[in-house]
Tab-separated table of C-alpha atoms and ligand atoms in Angstrom:
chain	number	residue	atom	x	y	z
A	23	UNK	CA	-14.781	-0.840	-108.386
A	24	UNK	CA	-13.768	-2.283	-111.401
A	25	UNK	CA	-13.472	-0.312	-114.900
A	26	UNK	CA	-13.166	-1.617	-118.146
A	27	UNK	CA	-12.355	-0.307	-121.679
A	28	UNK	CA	-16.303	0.366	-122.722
A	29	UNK	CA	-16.679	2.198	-119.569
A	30	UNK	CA	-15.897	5.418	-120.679
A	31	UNK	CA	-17.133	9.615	-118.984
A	32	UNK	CA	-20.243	10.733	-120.172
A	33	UNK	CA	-20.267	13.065	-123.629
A	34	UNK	CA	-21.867	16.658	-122.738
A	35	UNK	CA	-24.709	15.162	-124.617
A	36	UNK	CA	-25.372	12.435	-122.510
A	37	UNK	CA	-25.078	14.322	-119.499
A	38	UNK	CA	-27.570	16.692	-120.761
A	39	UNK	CA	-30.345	13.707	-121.360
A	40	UNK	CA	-29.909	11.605	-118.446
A	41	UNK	CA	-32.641	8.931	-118.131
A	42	UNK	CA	-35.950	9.844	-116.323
A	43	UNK	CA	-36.633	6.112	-114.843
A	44	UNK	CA	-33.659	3.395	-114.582
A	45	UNK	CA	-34.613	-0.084	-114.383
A	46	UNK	CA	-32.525	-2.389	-112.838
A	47	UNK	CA	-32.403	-5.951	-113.526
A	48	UNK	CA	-29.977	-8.977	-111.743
A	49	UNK	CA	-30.308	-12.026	-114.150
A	50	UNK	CA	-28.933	-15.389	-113.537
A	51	UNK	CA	-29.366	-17.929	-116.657
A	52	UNK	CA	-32.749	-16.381	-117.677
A	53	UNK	CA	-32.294	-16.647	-121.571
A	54	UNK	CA	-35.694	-18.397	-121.854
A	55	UNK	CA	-37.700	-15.760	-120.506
A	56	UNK	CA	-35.553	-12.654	-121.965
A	57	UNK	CA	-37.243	-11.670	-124.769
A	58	UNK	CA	-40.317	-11.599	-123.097
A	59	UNK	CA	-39.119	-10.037	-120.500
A	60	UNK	CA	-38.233	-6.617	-122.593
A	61	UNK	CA	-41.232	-7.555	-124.884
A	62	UNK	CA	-43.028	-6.722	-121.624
A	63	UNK	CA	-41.254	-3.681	-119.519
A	64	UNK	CA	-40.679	-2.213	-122.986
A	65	UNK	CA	-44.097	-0.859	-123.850
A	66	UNK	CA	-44.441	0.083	-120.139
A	67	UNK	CA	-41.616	2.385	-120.163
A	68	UNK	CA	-42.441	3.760	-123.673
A	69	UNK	CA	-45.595	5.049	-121.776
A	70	UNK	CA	-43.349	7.009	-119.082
A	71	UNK	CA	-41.200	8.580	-121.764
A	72	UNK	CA	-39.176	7.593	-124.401
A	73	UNK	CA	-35.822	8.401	-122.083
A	74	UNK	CA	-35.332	5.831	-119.888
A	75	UNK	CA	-32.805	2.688	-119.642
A	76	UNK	CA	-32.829	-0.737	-118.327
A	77	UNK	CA	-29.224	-1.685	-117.087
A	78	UNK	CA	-28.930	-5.278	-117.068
A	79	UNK	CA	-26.459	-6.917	-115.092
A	80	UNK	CA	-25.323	-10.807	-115.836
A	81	UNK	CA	-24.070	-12.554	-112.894
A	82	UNK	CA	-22.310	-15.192	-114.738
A	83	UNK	CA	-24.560	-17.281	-116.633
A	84	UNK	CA	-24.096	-20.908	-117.920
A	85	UNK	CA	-26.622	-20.135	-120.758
A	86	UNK	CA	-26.791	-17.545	-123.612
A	87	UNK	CA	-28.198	-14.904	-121.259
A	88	UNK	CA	-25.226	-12.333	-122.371
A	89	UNK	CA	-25.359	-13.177	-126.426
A	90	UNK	CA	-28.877	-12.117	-126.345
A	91	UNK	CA	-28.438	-9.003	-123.965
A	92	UNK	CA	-26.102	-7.797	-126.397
A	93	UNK	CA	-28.221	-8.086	-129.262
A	94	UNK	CA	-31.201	-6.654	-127.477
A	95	UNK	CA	-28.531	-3.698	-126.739
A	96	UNK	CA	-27.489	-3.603	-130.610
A	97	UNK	CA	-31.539	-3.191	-131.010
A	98	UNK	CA	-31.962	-0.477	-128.190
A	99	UNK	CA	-29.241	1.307	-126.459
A	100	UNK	CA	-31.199	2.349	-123.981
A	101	UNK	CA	-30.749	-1.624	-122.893
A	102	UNK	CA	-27.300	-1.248	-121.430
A	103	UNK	CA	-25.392	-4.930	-120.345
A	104	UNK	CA	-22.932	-5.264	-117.314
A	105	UNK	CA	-20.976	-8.475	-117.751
A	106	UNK	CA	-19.588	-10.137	-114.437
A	107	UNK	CA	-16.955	-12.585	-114.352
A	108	UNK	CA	-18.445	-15.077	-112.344
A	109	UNK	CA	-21.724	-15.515	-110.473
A	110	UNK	CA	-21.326	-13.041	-107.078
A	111	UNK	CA	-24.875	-13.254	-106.207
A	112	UNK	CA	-28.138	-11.334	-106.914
A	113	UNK	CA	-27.551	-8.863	-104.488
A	114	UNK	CA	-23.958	-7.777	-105.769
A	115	UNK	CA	-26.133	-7.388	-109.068
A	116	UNK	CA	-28.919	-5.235	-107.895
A	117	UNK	CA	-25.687	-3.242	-106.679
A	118	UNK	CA	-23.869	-2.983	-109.735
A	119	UNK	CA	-27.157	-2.245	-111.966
A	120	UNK	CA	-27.704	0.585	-108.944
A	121	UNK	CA	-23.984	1.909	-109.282
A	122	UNK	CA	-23.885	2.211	-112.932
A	123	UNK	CA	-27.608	3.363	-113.269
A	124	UNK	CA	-28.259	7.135	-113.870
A	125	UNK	CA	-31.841	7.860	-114.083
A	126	UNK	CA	-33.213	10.158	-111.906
A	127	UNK	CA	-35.624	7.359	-110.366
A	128	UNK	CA	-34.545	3.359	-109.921
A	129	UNK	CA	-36.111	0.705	-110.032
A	130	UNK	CA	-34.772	-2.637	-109.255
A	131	UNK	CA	-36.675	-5.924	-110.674
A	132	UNK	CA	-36.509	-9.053	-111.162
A	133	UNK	CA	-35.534	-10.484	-114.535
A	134	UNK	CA	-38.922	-13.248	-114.749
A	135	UNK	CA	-41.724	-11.126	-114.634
A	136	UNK	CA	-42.166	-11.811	-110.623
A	137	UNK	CA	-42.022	-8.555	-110.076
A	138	UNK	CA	-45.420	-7.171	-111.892
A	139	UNK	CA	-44.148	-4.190	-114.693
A	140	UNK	CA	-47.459	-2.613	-114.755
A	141	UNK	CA	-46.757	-1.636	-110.773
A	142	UNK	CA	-43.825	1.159	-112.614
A	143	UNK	CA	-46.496	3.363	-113.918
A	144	UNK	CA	-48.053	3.603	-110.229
A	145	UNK	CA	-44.233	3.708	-108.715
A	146	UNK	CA	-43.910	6.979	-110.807
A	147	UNK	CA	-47.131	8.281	-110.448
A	148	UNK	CA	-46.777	8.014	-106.602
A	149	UNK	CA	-42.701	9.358	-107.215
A	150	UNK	CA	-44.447	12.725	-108.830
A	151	UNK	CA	-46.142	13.086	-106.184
A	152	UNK	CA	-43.296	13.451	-103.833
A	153	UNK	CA	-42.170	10.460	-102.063
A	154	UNK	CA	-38.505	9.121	-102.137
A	155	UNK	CA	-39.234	5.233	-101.783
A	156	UNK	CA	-42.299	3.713	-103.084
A	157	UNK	CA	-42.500	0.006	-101.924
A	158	UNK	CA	-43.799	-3.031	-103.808
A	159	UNK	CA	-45.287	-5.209	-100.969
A	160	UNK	CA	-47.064	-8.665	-102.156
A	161	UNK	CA	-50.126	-8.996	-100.724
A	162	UNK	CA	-50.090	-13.080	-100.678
A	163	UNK	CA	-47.665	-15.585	-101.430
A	164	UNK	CA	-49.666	-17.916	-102.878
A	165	UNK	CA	-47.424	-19.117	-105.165
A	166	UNK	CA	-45.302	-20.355	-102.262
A	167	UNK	CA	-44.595	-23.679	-100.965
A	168	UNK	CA	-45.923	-23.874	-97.110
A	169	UNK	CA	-42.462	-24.469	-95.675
A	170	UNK	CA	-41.027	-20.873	-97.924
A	171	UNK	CA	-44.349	-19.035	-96.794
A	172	UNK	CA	-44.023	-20.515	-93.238
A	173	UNK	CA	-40.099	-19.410	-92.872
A	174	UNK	CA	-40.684	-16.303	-94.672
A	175	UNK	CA	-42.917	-14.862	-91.983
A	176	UNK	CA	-41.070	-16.347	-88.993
A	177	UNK	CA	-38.345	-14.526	-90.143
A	178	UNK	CA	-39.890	-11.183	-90.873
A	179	UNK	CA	-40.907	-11.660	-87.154
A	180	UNK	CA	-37.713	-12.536	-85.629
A	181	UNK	CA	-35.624	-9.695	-87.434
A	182	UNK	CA	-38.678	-7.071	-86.734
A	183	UNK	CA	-38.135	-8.296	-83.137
A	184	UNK	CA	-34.407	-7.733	-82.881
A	185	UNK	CA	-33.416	-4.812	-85.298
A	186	UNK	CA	-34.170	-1.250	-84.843
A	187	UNK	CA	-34.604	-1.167	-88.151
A	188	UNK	CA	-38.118	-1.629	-89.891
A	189	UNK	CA	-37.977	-3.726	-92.663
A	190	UNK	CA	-41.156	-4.047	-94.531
A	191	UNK	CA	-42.532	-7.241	-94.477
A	192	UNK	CA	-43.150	-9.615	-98.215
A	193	UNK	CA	-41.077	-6.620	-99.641
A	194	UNK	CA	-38.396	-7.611	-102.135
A	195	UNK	CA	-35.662	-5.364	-104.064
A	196	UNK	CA	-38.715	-3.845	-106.543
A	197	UNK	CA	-38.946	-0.783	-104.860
A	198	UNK	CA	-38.728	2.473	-106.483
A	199	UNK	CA	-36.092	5.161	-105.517
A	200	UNK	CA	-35.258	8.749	-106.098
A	201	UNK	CA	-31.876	9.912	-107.270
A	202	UNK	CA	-31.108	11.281	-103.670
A	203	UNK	CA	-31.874	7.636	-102.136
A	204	UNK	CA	-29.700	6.239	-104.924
A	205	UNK	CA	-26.884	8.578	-103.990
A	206	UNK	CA	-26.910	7.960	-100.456
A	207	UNK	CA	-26.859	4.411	-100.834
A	208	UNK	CA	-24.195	4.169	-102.829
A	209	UNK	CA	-21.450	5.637	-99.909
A	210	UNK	CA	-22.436	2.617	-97.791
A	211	UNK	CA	-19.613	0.756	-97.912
A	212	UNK	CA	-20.580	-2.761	-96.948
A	213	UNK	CA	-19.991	-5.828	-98.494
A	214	UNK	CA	-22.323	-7.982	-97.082
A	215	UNK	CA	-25.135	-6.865	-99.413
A	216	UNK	CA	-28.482	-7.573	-97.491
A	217	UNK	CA	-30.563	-5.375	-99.838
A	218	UNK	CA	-33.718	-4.882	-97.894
A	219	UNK	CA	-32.336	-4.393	-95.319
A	220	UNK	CA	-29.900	-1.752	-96.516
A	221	UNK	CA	-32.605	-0.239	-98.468
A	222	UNK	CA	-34.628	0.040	-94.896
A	223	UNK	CA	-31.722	1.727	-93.060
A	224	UNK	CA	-31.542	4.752	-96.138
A	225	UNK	CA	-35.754	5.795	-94.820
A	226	UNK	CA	-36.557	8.714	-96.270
A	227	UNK	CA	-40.576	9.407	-96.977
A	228	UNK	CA	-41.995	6.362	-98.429
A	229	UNK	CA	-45.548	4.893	-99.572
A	230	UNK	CA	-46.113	1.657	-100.461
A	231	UNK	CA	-48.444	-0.145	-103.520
A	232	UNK	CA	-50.094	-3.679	-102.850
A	233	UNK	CA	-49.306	-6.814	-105.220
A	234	UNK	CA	-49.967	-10.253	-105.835
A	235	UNK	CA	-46.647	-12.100	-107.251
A	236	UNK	CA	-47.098	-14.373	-110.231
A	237	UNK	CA	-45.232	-17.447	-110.613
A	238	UNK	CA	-41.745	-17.472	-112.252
A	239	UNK	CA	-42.962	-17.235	-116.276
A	240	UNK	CA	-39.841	-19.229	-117.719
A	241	UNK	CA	-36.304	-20.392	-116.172
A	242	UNK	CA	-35.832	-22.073	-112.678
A	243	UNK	CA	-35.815	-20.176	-109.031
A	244	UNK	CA	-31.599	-20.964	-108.304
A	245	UNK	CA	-32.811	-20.077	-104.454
A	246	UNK	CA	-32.691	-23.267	-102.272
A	247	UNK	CA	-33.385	-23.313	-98.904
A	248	UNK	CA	-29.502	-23.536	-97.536
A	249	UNK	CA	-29.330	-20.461	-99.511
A	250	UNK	CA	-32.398	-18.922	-98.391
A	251	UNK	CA	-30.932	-19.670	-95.041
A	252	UNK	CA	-27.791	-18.395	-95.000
A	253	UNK	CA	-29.558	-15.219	-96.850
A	254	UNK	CA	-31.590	-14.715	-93.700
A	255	UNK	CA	-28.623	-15.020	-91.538
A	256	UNK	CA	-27.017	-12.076	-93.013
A	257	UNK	CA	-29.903	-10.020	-92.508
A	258	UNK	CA	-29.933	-10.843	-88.532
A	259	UNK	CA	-26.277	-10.385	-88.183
A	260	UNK	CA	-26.125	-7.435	-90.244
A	261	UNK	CA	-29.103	-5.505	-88.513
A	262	UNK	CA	-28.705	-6.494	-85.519
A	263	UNK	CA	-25.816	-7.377	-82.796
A	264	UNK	CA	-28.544	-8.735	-79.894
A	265	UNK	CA	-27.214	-12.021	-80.755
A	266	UNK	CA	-23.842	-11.315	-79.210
A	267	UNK	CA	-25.317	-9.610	-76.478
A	268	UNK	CA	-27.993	-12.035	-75.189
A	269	UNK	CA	-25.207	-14.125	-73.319
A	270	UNK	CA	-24.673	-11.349	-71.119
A	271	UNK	CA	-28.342	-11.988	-70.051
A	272	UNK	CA	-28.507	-15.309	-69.879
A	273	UNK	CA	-25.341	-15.509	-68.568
A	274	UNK	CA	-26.229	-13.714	-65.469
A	275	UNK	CA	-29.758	-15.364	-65.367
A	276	UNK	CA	-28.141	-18.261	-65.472
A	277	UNK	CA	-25.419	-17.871	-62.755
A	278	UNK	CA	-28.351	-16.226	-60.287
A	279	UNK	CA	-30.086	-19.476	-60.672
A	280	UNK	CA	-27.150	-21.521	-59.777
A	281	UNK	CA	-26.577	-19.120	-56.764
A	282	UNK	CA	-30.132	-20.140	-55.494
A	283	UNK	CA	-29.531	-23.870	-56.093
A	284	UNK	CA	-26.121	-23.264	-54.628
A	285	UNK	CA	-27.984	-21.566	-51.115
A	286	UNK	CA	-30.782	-24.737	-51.617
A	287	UNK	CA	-27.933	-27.373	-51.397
A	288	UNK	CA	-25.501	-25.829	-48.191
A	289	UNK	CA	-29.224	-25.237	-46.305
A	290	UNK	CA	-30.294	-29.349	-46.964
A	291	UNK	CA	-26.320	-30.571	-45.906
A	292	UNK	CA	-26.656	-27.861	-42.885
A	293	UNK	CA	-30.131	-29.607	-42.382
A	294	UNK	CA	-29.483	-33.211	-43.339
A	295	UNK	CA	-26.108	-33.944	-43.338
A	296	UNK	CA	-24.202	-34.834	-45.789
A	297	UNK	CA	-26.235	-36.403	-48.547
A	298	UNK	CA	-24.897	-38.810	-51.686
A	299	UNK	CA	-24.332	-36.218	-54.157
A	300	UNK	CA	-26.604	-36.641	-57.278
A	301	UNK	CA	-25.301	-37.116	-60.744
A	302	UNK	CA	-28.562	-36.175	-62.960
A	303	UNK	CA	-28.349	-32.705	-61.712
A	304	UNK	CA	-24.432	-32.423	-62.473
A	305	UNK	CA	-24.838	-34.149	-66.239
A	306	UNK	CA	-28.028	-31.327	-66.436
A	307	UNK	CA	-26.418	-28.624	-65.565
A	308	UNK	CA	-22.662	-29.592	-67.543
A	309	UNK	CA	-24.860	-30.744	-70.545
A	310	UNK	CA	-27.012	-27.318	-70.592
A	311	UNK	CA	-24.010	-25.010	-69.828
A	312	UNK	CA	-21.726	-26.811	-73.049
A	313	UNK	CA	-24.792	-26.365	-75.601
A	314	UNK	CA	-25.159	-22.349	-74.323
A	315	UNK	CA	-21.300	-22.242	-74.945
A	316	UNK	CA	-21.319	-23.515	-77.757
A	317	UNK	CA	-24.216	-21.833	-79.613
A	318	UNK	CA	-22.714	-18.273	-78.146
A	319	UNK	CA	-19.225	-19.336	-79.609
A	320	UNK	CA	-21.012	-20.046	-83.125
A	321	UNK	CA	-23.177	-16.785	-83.004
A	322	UNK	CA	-19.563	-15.002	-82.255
A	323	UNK	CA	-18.340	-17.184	-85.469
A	324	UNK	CA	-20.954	-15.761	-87.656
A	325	UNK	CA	-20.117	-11.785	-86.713
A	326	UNK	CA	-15.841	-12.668	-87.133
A	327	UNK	CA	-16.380	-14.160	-89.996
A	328	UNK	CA	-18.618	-11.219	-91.830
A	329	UNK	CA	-16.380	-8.603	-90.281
A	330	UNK	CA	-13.478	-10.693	-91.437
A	331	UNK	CA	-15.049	-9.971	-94.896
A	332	UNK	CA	-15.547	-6.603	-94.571
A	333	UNK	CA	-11.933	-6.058	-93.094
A	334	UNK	CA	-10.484	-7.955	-96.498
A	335	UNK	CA	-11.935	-4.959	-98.350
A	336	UNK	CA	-12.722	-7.090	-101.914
A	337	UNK	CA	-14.715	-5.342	-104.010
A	338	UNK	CA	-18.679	-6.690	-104.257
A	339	UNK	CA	-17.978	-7.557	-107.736
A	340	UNK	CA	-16.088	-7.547	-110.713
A	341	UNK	CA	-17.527	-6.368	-114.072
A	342	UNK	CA	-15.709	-8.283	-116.932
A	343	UNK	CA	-16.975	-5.987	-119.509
A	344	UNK	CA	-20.099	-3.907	-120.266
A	345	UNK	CA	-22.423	-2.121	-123.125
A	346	UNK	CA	-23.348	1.262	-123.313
A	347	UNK	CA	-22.376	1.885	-119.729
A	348	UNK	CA	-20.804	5.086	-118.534
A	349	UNK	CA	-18.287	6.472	-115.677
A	350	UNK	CA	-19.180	9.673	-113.941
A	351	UNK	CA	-15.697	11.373	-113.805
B	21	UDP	N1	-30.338	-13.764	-109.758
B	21	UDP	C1	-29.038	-13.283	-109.935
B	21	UDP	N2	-27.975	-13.992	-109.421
B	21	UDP	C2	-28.145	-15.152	-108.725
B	21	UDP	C3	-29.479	-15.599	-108.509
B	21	UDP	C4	-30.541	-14.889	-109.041
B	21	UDP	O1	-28.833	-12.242	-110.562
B	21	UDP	O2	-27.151	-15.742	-108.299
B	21	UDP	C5	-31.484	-13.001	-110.326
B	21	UDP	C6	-32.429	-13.816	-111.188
B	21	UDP	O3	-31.982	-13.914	-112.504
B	21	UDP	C7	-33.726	-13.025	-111.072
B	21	UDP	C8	-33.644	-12.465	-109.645
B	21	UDP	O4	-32.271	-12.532	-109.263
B	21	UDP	O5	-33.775	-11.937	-111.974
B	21	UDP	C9	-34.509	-13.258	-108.700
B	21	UDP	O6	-34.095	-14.600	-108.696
B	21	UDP	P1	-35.107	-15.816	-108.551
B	21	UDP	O7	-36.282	-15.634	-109.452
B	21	UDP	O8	-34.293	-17.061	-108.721
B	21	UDP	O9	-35.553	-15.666	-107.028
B	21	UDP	P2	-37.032	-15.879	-106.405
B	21	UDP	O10	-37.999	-15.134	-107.280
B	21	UDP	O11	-37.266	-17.337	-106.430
B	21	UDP	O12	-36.906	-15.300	-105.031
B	22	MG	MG1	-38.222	-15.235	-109.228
């Protein structure tokens, strides 16, 4: 991890009043929507207690998105800014704002109001009451084009199918968690951040609250659906290696077949003689075999390639400078 000058230990003071609720919040050029934004969650966490602290993280913006988190922090401390210095994706942010967060519950959102602040009473309320995780599960996705709803639920399906791990389906990262799941999940040391599913690996006892998600209020969804793609990859190849090991399978489905076509063709010469040999059934069976090789080789290319990323050790990100942020020492 990166440290810069403003990151600095704790005073005894601040150690003493350490934030009941943490809100954490990735933003990518959302300077339209900002001030509403804290205009919003503000109130909300006023009603929790007046000791609580939204760490915002800026994944390297093109607009003014970090002139106006500092002066919201100049305004309110308790707004605390992590500056990257470049984009490194919304999950490396939801990582950072985790890292560097210190409340004794977390609570990842989304910067546009998708993710409904009213729900963090009822996270909190349900927290009190004892659970670890409390999930924040949309009940429709209305606001969805067919083809995002569509692919969204195909691929809850596929990865529930393949991964021993649950992961809740229409869940994003606005989840609340307790200190202890916060702790935990910070010694994983992976770099390919697949949130959810990361999140779903920790368990620990968890309830979940029902939603319907608004549209975006202001700004522009920087999600298209090559990156929604290669988003889903990561969450098959990182929960699950059945990919890799499906050849074996139909590897050995495939040779007992041509064992059985094998016996067919020496019982028809025994029979028949010798017969012109046919050419559709060689093309079939060289075409078929080079597109199963092929695929299988790719699938291998996308595990080498993640664990190629992992091996390189980089960090997930690199925080240029920050705002009211703190080191544990
Ligand atoms: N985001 C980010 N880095 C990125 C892309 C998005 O920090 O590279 C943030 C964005 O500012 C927002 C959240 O991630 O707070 C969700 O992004 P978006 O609304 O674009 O996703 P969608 O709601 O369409 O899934
Ligand atoms: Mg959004």
């Amino acid at each position: 991890m990166q440290h810069t000058a403003e990151l600095r230990p704790m005073t005894p003071e601040e150690r003493a009043a350490l934030p009941e609720v943490s809100l954490v919040a990735p933003m990518y050029n959302e300077s339209e929507g900002l001030d509403q934004f804290f205009e919003t969650v503000t109130p909300i966490l006023d009603k929790i207690g007046p000791n609580w602290e939204i760490v915002c993280v800026n994944d390297g913006s093109r607009d003014d998105t970090l002139a106006k988190l500092i002066a919201h922090h100049e305004r309110d401390p308790r707004i605390k800014v992590i500056n990257f210095s470049r984009n490194f994706g919304k999950e490396a942010g939801t990582t950072a704002g985790i890292d560097f967060s210190r409340g004794k519950a977390v609570i990842p959102i989304d910067a546009d109001l998708q993710d409904p602040p009213e729900l963090i009473l009822e996270m909190v309320q349900k927290w009190r009451e004892g659970y670890k995780v409390v999930l924040a599960t949309r009940s429709e996705r209305k606001e969805d084009t067919w083809v995002k709803r569509h692919s969204a639920l195909m691929f809850y399906r596929l990865i529930s199918a393949m991964s021993e791990v649950h992961i809740p389906k229409n869940t994003g990262d606005f989840r609340l968690m307790d200190r202890q799941v916060v702790d935990t999940l910070k010694k994983l040391p992976e770099k390919t951040r697949f949130m959810k599913g990361i999140f779903a690996w920790l368990g620990f006892p968890t309830t979940t609250i029902y939603f319907e998600r608004p549209a975006r209020f202001a700004g522009q969804t920087s999600w298209n659906y090559w990156k929604l793609w290669r988003f889903a990859l990561d969450g098959i190849f990182a929960f699950t290696t059945l990919p890799l090991q499906v050849w074996t399978y139909l590897g050995a489905g495939i040779s007992l077949l041509s064992f059985v076509y094998a016996s067919v063709l020496i019982f028809r010469t025994i029979l028949n003689g010798v017969e012109v040999p046919g050419y559709a059934s060689t093309m079939v069976a060289i075409l078929f075999l080079g597109g199963i090789q092929l695929t299988s080789l790719g699938i291998i290319g996308e595990y080498v390639g993640r664990i190629y990323k992992e091996v390189k050790g980089r960090p997930i990100y690199i925080v240029a400078n920050s705002y009211g942020i703190y080191i544990d020492d």
